[in-house]
mmCIF file of N, CA and C in Angstrom:
data_model
loop_
_atom_site.group_PDB
_atom_site.id
_atom_site.type_symbol
_atom_site.label_atom_id
_atom_site.label_comp_id
_atom_site.label_asym_id
_atom_site.label_seq_id
_atom_site.Cartn_x
_atom_site.Cartn_y
_atom_site.Cartn_z
ATOM 1 N N UNK A 1030 -39.171 -14.113 -29.599
ATOM 2 C CA UNK A 1030 -37.734 -14.098 -29.808
ATOM 3 C C UNK A 1030 -37.106 -12.903 -29.088
ATOM 4 N N UNK A 1031 -37.792 -11.760 -29.051
ATOM 5 C CA UNK A 1031 -37.249 -10.578 -28.374
ATOM 6 C C UNK A 1031 -37.055 -10.837 -26.885
ATOM 7 N N UNK A 1032 -37.945 -11.616 -26.279
ATOM 8 C CA UNK A 1032 -37.810 -11.935 -24.852
ATOM 9 C C UNK A 1032 -36.558 -12.758 -24.599
ATOM 10 N N UNK A 1033 -36.219 -13.652 -25.514
ATOM 11 C CA UNK A 1033 -35.012 -14.464 -25.373
ATOM 12 C C UNK A 1033 -33.789 -13.574 -25.431
ATOM 13 N N UNK A 1034 -33.739 -12.636 -26.392
ATOM 14 C CA UNK A 1034 -32.593 -11.741 -26.505
ATOM 15 C C UNK A 1034 -32.492 -10.833 -25.298
ATOM 16 N N UNK A 1035 -33.608 -10.426 -24.746
ATOM 17 C CA UNK A 1035 -33.584 -9.595 -23.547
ATOM 18 C C UNK A 1035 -32.971 -10.358 -22.385
ATOM 19 N N UNK A 1036 -33.337 -11.621 -22.221
ATOM 20 C CA UNK A 1036 -32.752 -12.448 -21.153
ATOM 21 C C UNK A 1036 -31.268 -12.675 -21.392
ATOM 22 N N UNK A 1037 -30.893 -12.845 -22.673
ATOM 23 C CA UNK A 1037 -29.486 -13.049 -23.006
ATOM 24 C C UNK A 1037 -28.677 -11.822 -22.615
ATOM 25 N N UNK A 1038 -29.197 -10.618 -22.927
ATOM 26 C CA UNK A 1038 -28.492 -9.391 -22.571
ATOM 27 C C UNK A 1038 -28.320 -9.295 -21.062
ATOM 28 N N UNK A 1039 -29.348 -9.646 -20.318
ATOM 29 C CA UNK A 1039 -29.260 -9.611 -18.863
ATOM 30 C C UNK A 1039 -28.220 -10.575 -18.330
ATOM 31 N N UNK A 1040 -28.149 -11.764 -18.896
ATOM 32 C CA UNK A 1040 -27.164 -12.752 -18.450
ATOM 33 C C UNK A 1040 -25.751 -12.317 -18.803
ATOM 34 N N UNK A 1041 -25.567 -11.727 -19.991
ATOM 35 C CA UNK A 1041 -24.236 -11.247 -20.344
ATOM 36 C C UNK A 1041 -23.775 -10.167 -19.386
ATOM 37 N N UNK A 1042 -24.687 -9.268 -19.030
ATOM 38 C CA UNK A 1042 -24.334 -8.224 -18.077
ATOM 39 C C UNK A 1042 -23.956 -8.841 -16.737
ATOM 40 N N UNK A 1043 -24.712 -9.826 -16.283
ATOM 41 C CA UNK A 1043 -24.414 -10.487 -15.020
ATOM 42 C C UNK A 1043 -23.058 -11.188 -15.076
ATOM 43 N N UNK A 1044 -22.790 -11.909 -16.160
ATOM 44 C CA UNK A 1044 -21.502 -12.578 -16.297
ATOM 45 C C UNK A 1044 -20.353 -11.581 -16.332
ATOM 46 N N UNK A 1045 -20.562 -10.475 -17.030
ATOM 47 C CA UNK A 1045 -19.526 -9.453 -17.121
ATOM 48 C C UNK A 1045 -19.219 -8.884 -15.746
ATOM 49 N N UNK A 1046 -20.268 -8.575 -14.978
ATOM 50 C CA UNK A 1046 -20.063 -8.035 -13.635
ATOM 51 C C UNK A 1046 -19.400 -9.048 -12.714
ATOM 52 N N UNK A 1047 -19.844 -10.292 -12.769
ATOM 53 C CA UNK A 1047 -19.249 -11.326 -11.926
ATOM 54 C C UNK A 1047 -17.773 -11.510 -12.237
ATOM 55 N N UNK A 1048 -17.439 -11.486 -13.500
ATOM 56 C CA UNK A 1048 -16.052 -11.702 -13.892
ATOM 57 C C UNK A 1048 -15.163 -10.515 -13.517
ATOM 58 N N UNK A 1049 -15.648 -9.315 -13.750
ATOM 59 C CA UNK A 1049 -14.809 -8.132 -13.567
ATOM 60 C C UNK A 1049 -14.808 -7.585 -12.147
ATOM 61 N N UNK A 1050 -15.830 -7.839 -11.385
ATOM 62 C CA UNK A 1050 -15.965 -7.173 -10.087
ATOM 63 C C UNK A 1050 -15.677 -8.069 -8.894
ATOM 64 N N UNK A 1051 -15.466 -9.339 -9.099
ATOM 65 C CA UNK A 1051 -15.177 -10.208 -7.963
ATOM 66 C C UNK A 1051 -13.698 -10.571 -7.969
ATOM 67 N N UNK A 1052 -13.183 -10.865 -6.803
ATOM 68 C CA UNK A 1052 -11.765 -11.168 -6.673
ATOM 69 C C UNK A 1052 -11.365 -12.476 -7.321
ATOM 70 N N UNK A 1053 -12.073 -13.539 -7.044
ATOM 71 C CA UNK A 1053 -11.753 -14.869 -7.556
ATOM 72 C C UNK A 1053 -13.026 -15.525 -8.083
ATOM 73 N N UNK A 1054 -13.461 -15.177 -9.295
ATOM 74 C CA UNK A 1054 -14.715 -15.755 -9.781
ATOM 75 C C UNK A 1054 -14.582 -17.244 -10.042
ATOM 76 N N UNK A 1055 -15.594 -17.977 -9.652
ATOM 77 C CA UNK A 1055 -15.635 -19.413 -9.958
ATOM 78 C C UNK A 1055 -16.140 -19.559 -11.386
ATOM 79 N N UNK A 1056 -15.413 -20.272 -12.226
ATOM 80 C CA UNK A 1056 -15.877 -20.424 -13.599
ATOM 81 C C UNK A 1056 -17.170 -21.231 -13.642
ATOM 82 N N UNK A 1057 -18.142 -20.763 -14.412
ATOM 83 C CA UNK A 1057 -19.385 -21.522 -14.509
ATOM 84 C C UNK A 1057 -19.153 -22.832 -15.248
ATOM 85 N N UNK A 1058 -19.933 -23.827 -14.905
ATOM 86 C CA UNK A 1058 -19.862 -25.106 -15.600
ATOM 87 C C UNK A 1058 -20.697 -24.995 -16.869
ATOM 88 N N UNK A 1059 -20.041 -24.836 -17.988
ATOM 89 C CA UNK A 1059 -20.713 -24.656 -19.274
ATOM 90 C C UNK A 1059 -20.365 -25.835 -20.176
ATOM 91 N N UNK A 1060 -21.395 -26.514 -20.659
ATOM 92 C CA UNK A 1060 -21.194 -27.773 -21.384
ATOM 93 C C UNK A 1060 -20.803 -27.609 -22.850
ATOM 94 N N UNK A 1061 -21.117 -26.476 -23.454
ATOM 95 C CA UNK A 1061 -20.913 -26.317 -24.887
ATOM 96 C C UNK A 1061 -19.865 -25.242 -25.154
ATOM 97 N N UNK A 1062 -19.055 -25.434 -26.204
ATOM 98 C CA UNK A 1062 -18.037 -24.439 -26.517
ATOM 99 C C UNK A 1062 -17.607 -24.555 -27.980
ATOM 100 N N UNK A 1063 -17.079 -23.428 -28.495
ATOM 101 C CA UNK A 1063 -16.581 -23.398 -29.872
ATOM 102 C C UNK A 1063 -15.670 -22.184 -30.043
ATOM 103 N N UNK A 1064 -14.632 -22.317 -30.865
ATOM 104 C CA UNK A 1064 -13.858 -21.169 -31.315
ATOM 105 C C UNK A 1064 -14.645 -20.527 -32.455
ATOM 106 N N UNK A 1065 -14.753 -19.209 -32.452
ATOM 107 C CA UNK A 1065 -15.551 -18.510 -33.455
ATOM 108 C C UNK A 1065 -14.730 -17.967 -34.619
ATOM 109 N N UNK A 1066 -13.430 -18.190 -34.590
ATOM 110 C CA UNK A 1066 -12.578 -17.687 -35.664
ATOM 111 C C UNK A 1066 -11.496 -18.718 -35.998
ATOM 112 N N UNK A 1067 -10.926 -18.654 -37.193
ATOM 113 C CA UNK A 1067 -9.944 -19.659 -37.603
ATOM 114 C C UNK A 1067 -8.622 -19.596 -36.833
ATOM 115 N N UNK A 1068 -8.286 -18.448 -36.234
ATOM 116 C CA UNK A 1068 -7.026 -18.346 -35.494
ATOM 117 C C UNK A 1068 -7.193 -18.639 -34.006
ATOM 118 N N UNK A 1069 -8.377 -19.094 -33.592
ATOM 119 C CA UNK A 1069 -8.660 -19.479 -32.199
ATOM 120 C C UNK A 1069 -8.399 -18.351 -31.191
ATOM 121 N N UNK A 1070 -8.804 -17.153 -31.559
ATOM 122 C CA UNK A 1070 -8.652 -15.996 -30.674
ATOM 123 C C UNK A 1070 -9.959 -15.656 -29.953
ATOM 124 N N UNK A 1071 -11.078 -16.174 -30.441
ATOM 125 C CA UNK A 1071 -12.391 -15.889 -29.860
ATOM 126 C C UNK A 1071 -13.040 -17.221 -29.486
ATOM 127 N N UNK A 1072 -13.259 -17.423 -28.188
ATOM 128 C CA UNK A 1072 -13.762 -18.700 -27.667
ATOM 129 C C UNK A 1072 -15.072 -18.455 -26.932
ATOM 130 N N UNK A 1073 -16.113 -19.132 -27.352
ATOM 131 C CA UNK A 1073 -17.437 -18.986 -26.752
ATOM 132 C C UNK A 1073 -17.812 -20.263 -26.027
ATOM 133 N N UNK A 1074 -18.274 -20.109 -24.779
ATOM 134 C CA UNK A 1074 -18.821 -21.226 -23.997
ATOM 135 C C UNK A 1074 -20.248 -20.848 -23.623
ATOM 136 N N UNK A 1075 -21.144 -21.851 -23.543
ATOM 137 C CA UNK A 1075 -22.525 -21.572 -23.163
ATOM 138 C C UNK A 1075 -23.182 -22.814 -22.609
ATOM 139 N N UNK A 1076 -24.317 -22.576 -21.957
ATOM 140 C CA UNK A 1076 -25.139 -23.654 -21.425
ATOM 141 C C UNK A 1076 -26.526 -23.081 -21.137
ATOM 142 N N UNK A 1077 -27.450 -23.945 -20.773
ATOM 143 C CA UNK A 1077 -28.797 -23.520 -20.382
ATOM 144 C C UNK A 1077 -29.257 -24.400 -19.229
ATOM 145 N N UNK A 1078 -30.207 -23.871 -18.458
ATOM 146 C CA UNK A 1078 -30.726 -24.641 -17.335
ATOM 147 C C UNK A 1078 -32.128 -25.144 -17.646
ATOM 148 N N UNK A 1079 -32.770 -25.723 -16.649
ATOM 149 C CA UNK A 1079 -34.103 -26.306 -16.835
ATOM 150 C C UNK A 1079 -35.151 -25.260 -17.218
ATOM 151 N N UNK A 1080 -34.962 -24.017 -16.819
ATOM 152 C CA UNK A 1080 -35.901 -22.943 -17.151
ATOM 153 C C UNK A 1080 -35.538 -22.273 -18.479
ATOM 154 N N UNK A 1081 -34.578 -22.843 -19.218
ATOM 155 C CA UNK A 1081 -34.100 -22.343 -20.500
ATOM 156 C C UNK A 1081 -33.389 -21.003 -20.382
ATOM 157 N N UNK A 1082 -32.848 -20.702 -19.207
ATOM 158 C CA UNK A 1082 -32.035 -19.509 -19.025
ATOM 159 C C UNK A 1082 -30.632 -19.838 -19.524
ATOM 160 N N UNK A 1083 -30.133 -19.028 -20.460
ATOM 161 C CA UNK A 1083 -28.827 -19.310 -21.061
ATOM 162 C C UNK A 1083 -27.736 -18.487 -20.389
ATOM 163 N N UNK A 1084 -26.566 -19.114 -20.251
ATOM 164 C CA UNK A 1084 -25.384 -18.466 -19.707
ATOM 165 C C UNK A 1084 -24.292 -18.533 -20.766
ATOM 166 N N UNK A 1085 -23.626 -17.402 -21.000
ATOM 167 C CA UNK A 1085 -22.560 -17.327 -21.991
ATOM 168 C C UNK A 1085 -21.274 -16.842 -21.334
ATOM 169 N N UNK A 1086 -20.163 -17.318 -21.860
ATOM 170 C CA UNK A 1086 -18.847 -16.799 -21.491
ATOM 171 C C UNK A 1086 -18.082 -16.611 -22.793
ATOM 172 N N UNK A 1087 -17.540 -15.417 -22.982
ATOM 173 C CA UNK A 1087 -16.777 -15.105 -24.185
ATOM 174 C C UNK A 1087 -15.354 -14.777 -23.772
ATOM 175 N N UNK A 1088 -14.392 -15.535 -24.293
ATOM 176 C CA UNK A 1088 -12.977 -15.288 -24.027
ATOM 177 C C UNK A 1088 -12.349 -14.794 -25.324
ATOM 178 N N UNK A 1089 -11.755 -13.590 -25.257
ATOM 179 C CA UNK A 1089 -11.223 -12.960 -26.461
ATOM 180 C C UNK A 1089 -9.845 -12.388 -26.175
ATOM 181 N N UNK A 1090 -8.898 -12.649 -27.063
ATOM 182 C CA UNK A 1090 -7.613 -11.952 -27.011
ATOM 183 C C UNK A 1090 -7.869 -10.582 -27.626
ATOM 184 N N UNK A 1091 -7.777 -9.526 -26.821
ATOM 185 C CA UNK A 1091 -8.190 -8.213 -27.267
ATOM 186 C C UNK A 1091 -7.265 -7.125 -26.738
ATOM 187 N N UNK A 1092 -7.414 -5.955 -27.274
ATOM 188 C CA UNK A 1092 -6.638 -4.796 -26.826
ATOM 189 C C UNK A 1092 -7.391 -3.977 -25.788
ATOM 190 N N UNK A 1093 -8.480 -4.495 -25.255
ATOM 191 C CA UNK A 1093 -9.192 -3.781 -24.200
ATOM 192 C C UNK A 1093 -10.683 -3.663 -24.384
ATOM 193 N N UNK A 1094 -11.240 -4.109 -25.505
ATOM 194 C CA UNK A 1094 -12.688 -4.057 -25.686
ATOM 195 C C UNK A 1094 -13.130 -5.253 -26.526
ATOM 196 N N UNK A 1095 -14.427 -5.539 -26.446
ATOM 197 C CA UNK A 1095 -15.002 -6.633 -27.221
ATOM 198 C C UNK A 1095 -16.469 -6.308 -27.513
ATOM 199 N N UNK A 1096 -16.951 -6.752 -28.647
ATOM 200 C CA UNK A 1096 -18.364 -6.632 -29.012
ATOM 201 C C UNK A 1096 -18.854 -8.013 -29.424
ATOM 202 N N UNK A 1097 -20.102 -8.295 -29.085
ATOM 203 C CA UNK A 1097 -20.678 -9.607 -29.384
ATOM 204 C C UNK A 1097 -22.140 -9.390 -29.723
ATOM 205 N N UNK A 1098 -22.629 -10.029 -30.778
ATOM 206 C CA UNK A 1098 -24.002 -9.806 -31.213
ATOM 207 C C UNK A 1098 -24.820 -11.082 -31.260
ATOM 208 N N UNK A 1099 -26.128 -10.891 -31.095
ATOM 209 C CA UNK A 1099 -27.101 -11.974 -31.191
ATOM 210 C C UNK A 1099 -28.138 -11.582 -32.230
ATOM 211 N N UNK A 1100 -28.445 -12.493 -33.120
ATOM 212 C CA UNK A 1100 -29.412 -12.212 -34.172
ATOM 213 C C UNK A 1100 -30.196 -13.476 -34.485
ATOM 214 N N UNK A 1101 -31.495 -13.342 -34.724
ATOM 215 C CA UNK A 1101 -32.269 -14.539 -35.063
ATOM 216 C C UNK A 1101 -31.911 -15.113 -36.439
ATOM 217 N N UNK A 1102 -31.270 -14.285 -37.312
ATOM 218 C CA UNK A 1102 -30.956 -14.754 -38.660
ATOM 219 C C UNK A 1102 -29.474 -14.624 -39.004
ATOM 220 N N UNK A 1103 -28.613 -14.296 -38.033
ATOM 221 C CA UNK A 1103 -27.187 -14.197 -38.292
ATOM 222 C C UNK A 1103 -26.760 -12.951 -39.030
ATOM 223 N N UNK A 1104 -27.597 -11.924 -39.046
ATOM 224 C CA UNK A 1104 -27.284 -10.683 -39.754
ATOM 225 C C UNK A 1104 -27.282 -9.520 -38.783
ATOM 226 N N UNK A 1105 -26.557 -8.452 -39.125
ATOM 227 C CA UNK A 1105 -26.453 -7.284 -38.263
ATOM 228 C C UNK A 1105 -27.783 -6.539 -38.080
ATOM 229 N N UNK A 1106 -28.582 -6.292 -39.132
ATOM 230 C CA UNK A 1106 -29.854 -5.591 -38.910
ATOM 231 C C UNK A 1106 -30.774 -6.381 -37.976
ATOM 232 N N UNK A 1107 -31.257 -5.709 -36.943
ATOM 233 C CA UNK A 1107 -32.162 -6.341 -35.984
ATOM 234 C C UNK A 1107 -31.456 -7.126 -34.892
ATOM 235 N N UNK A 1108 -30.136 -7.085 -34.855
ATOM 236 C CA UNK A 1108 -29.416 -7.855 -33.842
ATOM 237 C C UNK A 1108 -29.292 -7.080 -32.538
ATOM 238 N N UNK A 1109 -29.017 -7.801 -31.470
ATOM 239 C CA UNK A 1109 -28.709 -7.207 -30.165
ATOM 240 C C UNK A 1109 -27.201 -7.296 -30.010
ATOM 241 N N UNK A 1110 -26.573 -6.179 -29.637
ATOM 242 C CA UNK A 1110 -25.116 -6.124 -29.557
ATOM 243 C C UNK A 1110 -24.697 -5.716 -28.153
ATOM 244 N N UNK A 1111 -23.701 -6.404 -27.628
ATOM 245 C CA UNK A 1111 -23.122 -6.125 -26.327
ATOM 246 C C UNK A 1111 -21.690 -5.649 -26.559
ATOM 247 N N UNK A 1112 -21.321 -4.523 -25.953
ATOM 248 C CA UNK A 1112 -19.963 -3.988 -26.075
ATOM 249 C C UNK A 1112 -19.438 -3.734 -24.670
ATOM 250 N N UNK A 1113 -18.238 -4.166 -24.407
ATOM 251 C CA UNK A 1113 -17.641 -3.937 -23.099
ATOM 252 C C UNK A 1113 -16.141 -3.859 -23.197
ATOM 253 N N UNK A 1114 -15.543 -3.295 -22.170
ATOM 254 C CA UNK A 1114 -14.094 -3.205 -22.173
ATOM 255 C C UNK A 1114 -13.565 -2.526 -20.930
ATOM 256 N N UNK A 1115 -12.279 -2.213 -20.995
ATOM 257 C CA UNK A 1115 -11.581 -1.586 -19.882
ATOM 258 C C UNK A 1115 -10.845 -0.365 -20.424
ATOM 259 N N UNK A 1116 -11.077 0.809 -19.803
ATOM 260 C CA UNK A 1116 -10.342 2.013 -20.168
ATOM 261 C C UNK A 1116 -8.905 1.913 -19.670
ATOM 262 N N UNK A 1117 -8.033 2.769 -20.170
ATOM 263 C CA UNK A 1117 -6.624 2.739 -19.776
ATOM 264 C C UNK A 1117 -6.427 3.003 -18.288
ATOM 265 N N UNK A 1118 -7.396 3.684 -17.645
ATOM 266 C CA UNK A 1118 -7.283 3.934 -16.200
ATOM 267 C C UNK A 1118 -7.818 2.769 -15.362
ATOM 268 N N UNK A 1119 -8.266 1.688 -16.018
ATOM 269 C CA UNK A 1119 -8.744 0.512 -15.304
ATOM 270 C C UNK A 1119 -10.242 0.462 -15.067
ATOM 271 N N UNK A 1120 -10.972 1.540 -15.379
ATOM 272 C CA UNK A 1120 -12.420 1.511 -15.188
ATOM 273 C C UNK A 1120 -13.077 0.710 -16.317
ATOM 274 N N UNK A 1121 -14.191 0.095 -15.977
ATOM 275 C CA UNK A 1121 -14.884 -0.826 -16.875
ATOM 276 C C UNK A 1121 -16.098 -0.144 -17.491
ATOM 277 N N UNK A 1122 -16.355 -0.416 -18.765
ATOM 278 C CA UNK A 1122 -17.590 0.049 -19.385
ATOM 279 C C UNK A 1122 -18.302 -1.137 -20.025
ATOM 280 N N UNK A 1123 -19.623 -1.003 -20.130
ATOM 281 C CA UNK A 1123 -20.451 -2.073 -20.661
ATOM 282 C C UNK A 1123 -21.681 -1.429 -21.287
ATOM 283 N N UNK A 1124 -22.040 -1.831 -22.491
ATOM 284 C CA UNK A 1124 -23.172 -1.240 -23.189
ATOM 285 C C UNK A 1124 -23.933 -2.320 -23.946
ATOM 286 N N UNK A 1125 -25.229 -2.207 -23.946
ATOM 287 C CA UNK A 1125 -26.098 -3.119 -24.687
ATOM 288 C C UNK A 1125 -26.943 -2.272 -25.623
ATOM 289 N N UNK A 1126 -26.982 -2.654 -26.898
ATOM 290 C CA UNK A 1126 -27.828 -1.909 -27.832
ATOM 291 C C UNK A 1126 -28.649 -2.847 -28.678
#
């Protein structure tokens, strides 16, 4: 299970860089999607390929940062968390813990 979360963290970092650092990113073709909150402010899209590599896209109405976690049991202890955002000067930060 740890190997899966490690690959997920790598893909999130890749998606984050592709989205933030390219001029006109082509949206990935992702077959699955869901709103994660009742007010439809957090939208998750995902898919997987033949090698079981997963791709995620998270769209959030935010004030400049977002955090997203992965857990084998849906709980905070033992989860992998991704945090990213944009500083007021426009520089981007990204952290995986």
